[in-house]
Amino acid sequence: MSVLVFTENWDGQFKKLSFELVSYASKIAEMLNTTTTAVSIGNVGDSELNKLGKYGADKIISVSDNKLVNLDNQAYTAVIAELAEKEGAKTIIFSNNNVGKALAPRLSAKLKAGLVSGAIKVPGTIDPFTLTKKVFSGKAFASVIIKSESKIITLAQNSFKLIEKNNTPSIEQYAPQVSDDLIKTSIKNVEKQTGKVILTDADIVVSGGRGMKSPDNWGPIEELAEILGAATACSRPVSDEGWRPHNEHTGQTGKIIAPNLYFAFGISGAIQHLAGISSSKFIVAVNTDKEAPIFEAADYGIIGDALKVLPELISAVKEVKSS
Amino acid sequence: MKILICLSNVPDTTTKVKFVDNNTQLDKTGIQWIINPWDELALTRALELKEDADASVESITVITVGGKDSETTIRKALAIGADDALRVDADPGDAYVVASQIAEAIKDKGYDIILCGIESSDYNSSLVGGMLSELLNIPSISAVSGLHISNNEVTLDRDIDGGKEVVSAPTPFVAVVQKGIAAEPRIASMRGIMMAKKKPIDVIAPQSVEVLTEFAGYELPQSKAACKIIDPENVKELVDLLRNEAKVI
Ligand SMILES: Cc1cc2nc3c(=O)[nH]c(=O)nc-3n(C[C@H](O)[C@H](O)[C@H](O)COP(=O)(O)OP(=O)(O)OC[C@H]3O[C@@H](n4cnc5c(N)ncnc54)[C@H](O)[C@@H]3O)c2cc1C
Ligand SMILES: Nc1ncnc2c1ncn2[C@@H]1O[C@H](COP(=O)(O)O)[C@@H](O)[C@H]1O
């Protein structure tokens, strides 16, 4: 009956996202009067697995099978379905990130379990089982009822705070039945971005728009990001023009992010841009036009030239960082 | 290769949304309906592949689950260049209903590559593609930003956190596509619009599907507190606010 939570690892390590997810699952388990079981697929050591206990996992099932080194959606789904059945789990939680989006819908169809994606909080009521999510690219919230007995939720990133419970979880090594013909995809090549903060993970994001005037003006954006430990981002026309790489584009058709702090330098704040960033906890806008719509979404604003404000901001941040 | 593209019919991205019936229904008056932006890019990529002799794409079909009014959007896709279209005559309900209707309608039709968008810009669920692949019991590859066919081998670029993987997959499969799959969406030419009128839309009667979720109501977000404006001559104050008021740096 326990709540099952899929915890992704990155080269054997968990991230804050995994801990948020376990905290969330454990909160729901509490509402349902049951326990929390975390599932991990990959080579993860016991001390790392134990960290999940800190955030409320009662039990951890660790699957490390050489056939599962690469994400094959069909095979991973089969393994998680097998575990859900073994544990009698009727509520299953994933992150609404790339991997969660790849697996949760498959599992939903396999188990005939109603799924709400991108939930932003725990169920408002358990009976009926009601969740809240954003719809229309952040322009409204919907409450959605899951009617089936088995239920799946994917949690929107950065929308639930860590809760420490300091459990001592039991760890079970599990060997699933993975037949070779279940794994149909193969990886031919991997390109990793190294050294930089990953945009969808970042607590702080420094972003520039067409108001930055030229790709040659991005030095200070990168410098500010560097001293804040932030990721860099941009508006769509900036990536379309090739000023910045495509993986930096935020917005409705780009990445949807929810950092604690988002800096928008020379971004007008078109509705499609806001769709990607309006979940940020705080938004700072720097724009020469006081009528720019970005100021309606921003918490703090400077009406001025981004190219002049940036160097001053950099030195002011350096000053507080060193004090 | 036969390519199928799942088309979601969505309100234009600049639509100001409003709700009626005690906030349980979207107010559809005055809404412009468009092809979901990612589906439009998927169609564009399919057309590029069809023009490339190496890829040997035989046909491009589009499918929509929706009422008669979604045919305007289907015609747009035919005008852009799809060869034919299917419409399952059912209310799209939720993602599971949509995926089940599509699975049932196409299961014996032998499509090799099925393309879905990463999400519909209205309900933002990111679910149909994954569900469809499981219902058809075929592989799925998600977060796809590139699709290549050469010598009958299909490879896909899949985005992962902080990088990219090149994945090879046997057909049939479902690819859930996102930005990058094509550069700019194609638009219909005058000739395309004329030809689209003659292309077939096959209307399929719906199956009955179990309802797993229900949209119970909507709410508009509260308007944000006014933005605090800081003098450009006093950037230090901004840093001070971010540190001591917002507590984010
Ligand atoms: C279907 C669709 C999907 C879209 N998806 C996205 C998306 O995902 N993401 C996205 O970003 N856009 C998207 N767009 C485009 C969007 O509508 C806007 O065109 C775009 O966001 C504008 O980018 P921008 O703010 O950088 O440029 P602009 O609109 O040109 O704004 C530049 C801003 O910089 C200011 N400025 C100028 N000089 C300075 C200076 N020296 N210092 C400070 N400020 C200055 C100007 O006042 C202006 O406000 C989409 C559009 C469509 C139709
Ligand atoms: N009513 C529909 N008919 C056909 N395809 C759809 C429909 N709704 C969604 N899709 C497909 O599923 C993708 C993801 O949508 P969603 O899961 O609703 O966010 C879309 O980009 C379409 O490819």
Coordinates of N, CA, C and O in Angstrom, one line a residue, chain A residues 6 8 10 71 73 76 94-105, chain B residues 142 160-161:
Chain A
F6 N 9.8 7.4 -7.5 CA 11.0 7.1 -8.4 C 12.0 8.2 -8.2 O 11.8 9.4 -8.5
E8 N 15.5 9.6 -9.3 CA 16.6 9.5 -10.3 C 17.9 9.8 -9.7 O 18.0 10.6 -8.8
W10 N 22.2 10.8 -10.8 CA 23.0 11.3 -11.8 C 24.4 10.8 -11.5 O 25.0 11.2 -10.5
L71 N 18.7 4.9 -20.2 CA 17.3 5.0 -20.1 C 16.5 4.5 -21.3 O 16.6 5.0 -22.4
N73 N 12.7 3.8 -22.1 CA 11.4 4.1 -21.4 C 10.6 2.9 -21.2 O 10.0 2.7 -20.1
Y76 N 12.3 0.6 -18.4 CA 12.2 1.2 -17.1 C 10.8 1.1 -16.6 O 10.5 0.9 -15.4
F94 N 6.6 10.8 -9.5 CA 7.7 11.1 -10.3 C 8.0 12.6 -10.3 O 7.1 13.4 -10.0
S95 N 9.2 13.0 -10.7 CA 9.4 14.4 -11.0 C 8.8 14.8 -12.4 O 8.8 13.9 -13.2
N96 N 8.4 16.0 -12.6 CA 7.9 16.4 -13.9 C 9.1 16.9 -14.7 O 9.1 17.9 -15.4
N97 N 10.3 16.2 -14.6 CA 11.4 16.6 -15.4 C 11.5 15.6 -16.7 O 10.5 14.9 -16.9
N98 N 12.6 15.7 -17.4 CA 12.6 14.9 -18.7 C 12.4 13.4 -18.4 O 11.6 12.8 -19.1
V99 N 13.0 12.9 -17.4 CA 12.8 11.4 -17.1 C 11.4 11.1 -16.6 O 10.8 10.1 -17.0
G100 N 10.9 11.9 -15.7 CA 9.6 11.7 -15.2 C 8.5 11.8 -16.3 O 7.6 11.0 -16.5
K101 N 8.8 12.8 -17.2 CA 7.8 12.9 -18.4 C 7.9 11.7 -19.3 O 7.0 11.4 -20.1
A102 N 9.1 11.1 -19.3 CA 9.3 9.9 -20.2 C 8.6 8.7 -19.7 O 8.1 7.8 -20.4
L103 N 8.6 8.5 -18.3 CA 8.2 7.3 -17.7 C 6.8 7.3 -17.2 O 6.0 6.3 -17.4
A104 N 6.4 8.4 -16.5 CA 5.1 8.4 -15.8 C 3.9 8.1 -16.8 O 3.0 7.3 -16.4
P105 N 3.8 8.8 -18.0 CA 2.7 8.5 -18.8 C 2.6 7.0 -19.3 O 1.6 6.5 -19.5
Chain B
S142 N 11.7 10.4 -25.6 CA 11.1 11.7 -25.3 C 12.2 12.8 -25.3 O 13.4 12.5 -25.3
I160 N 19.1 15.4 -22.4 CA 19.1 15.0 -21.1 C 19.6 16.2 -20.2 O 20.0 17.2 -20.8
D161 N 19.5 16.1 -18.9 CA 19.9 17.1 -18.1 C 21.4 17.5 -18.4 O 22.2 16.6 -18.2

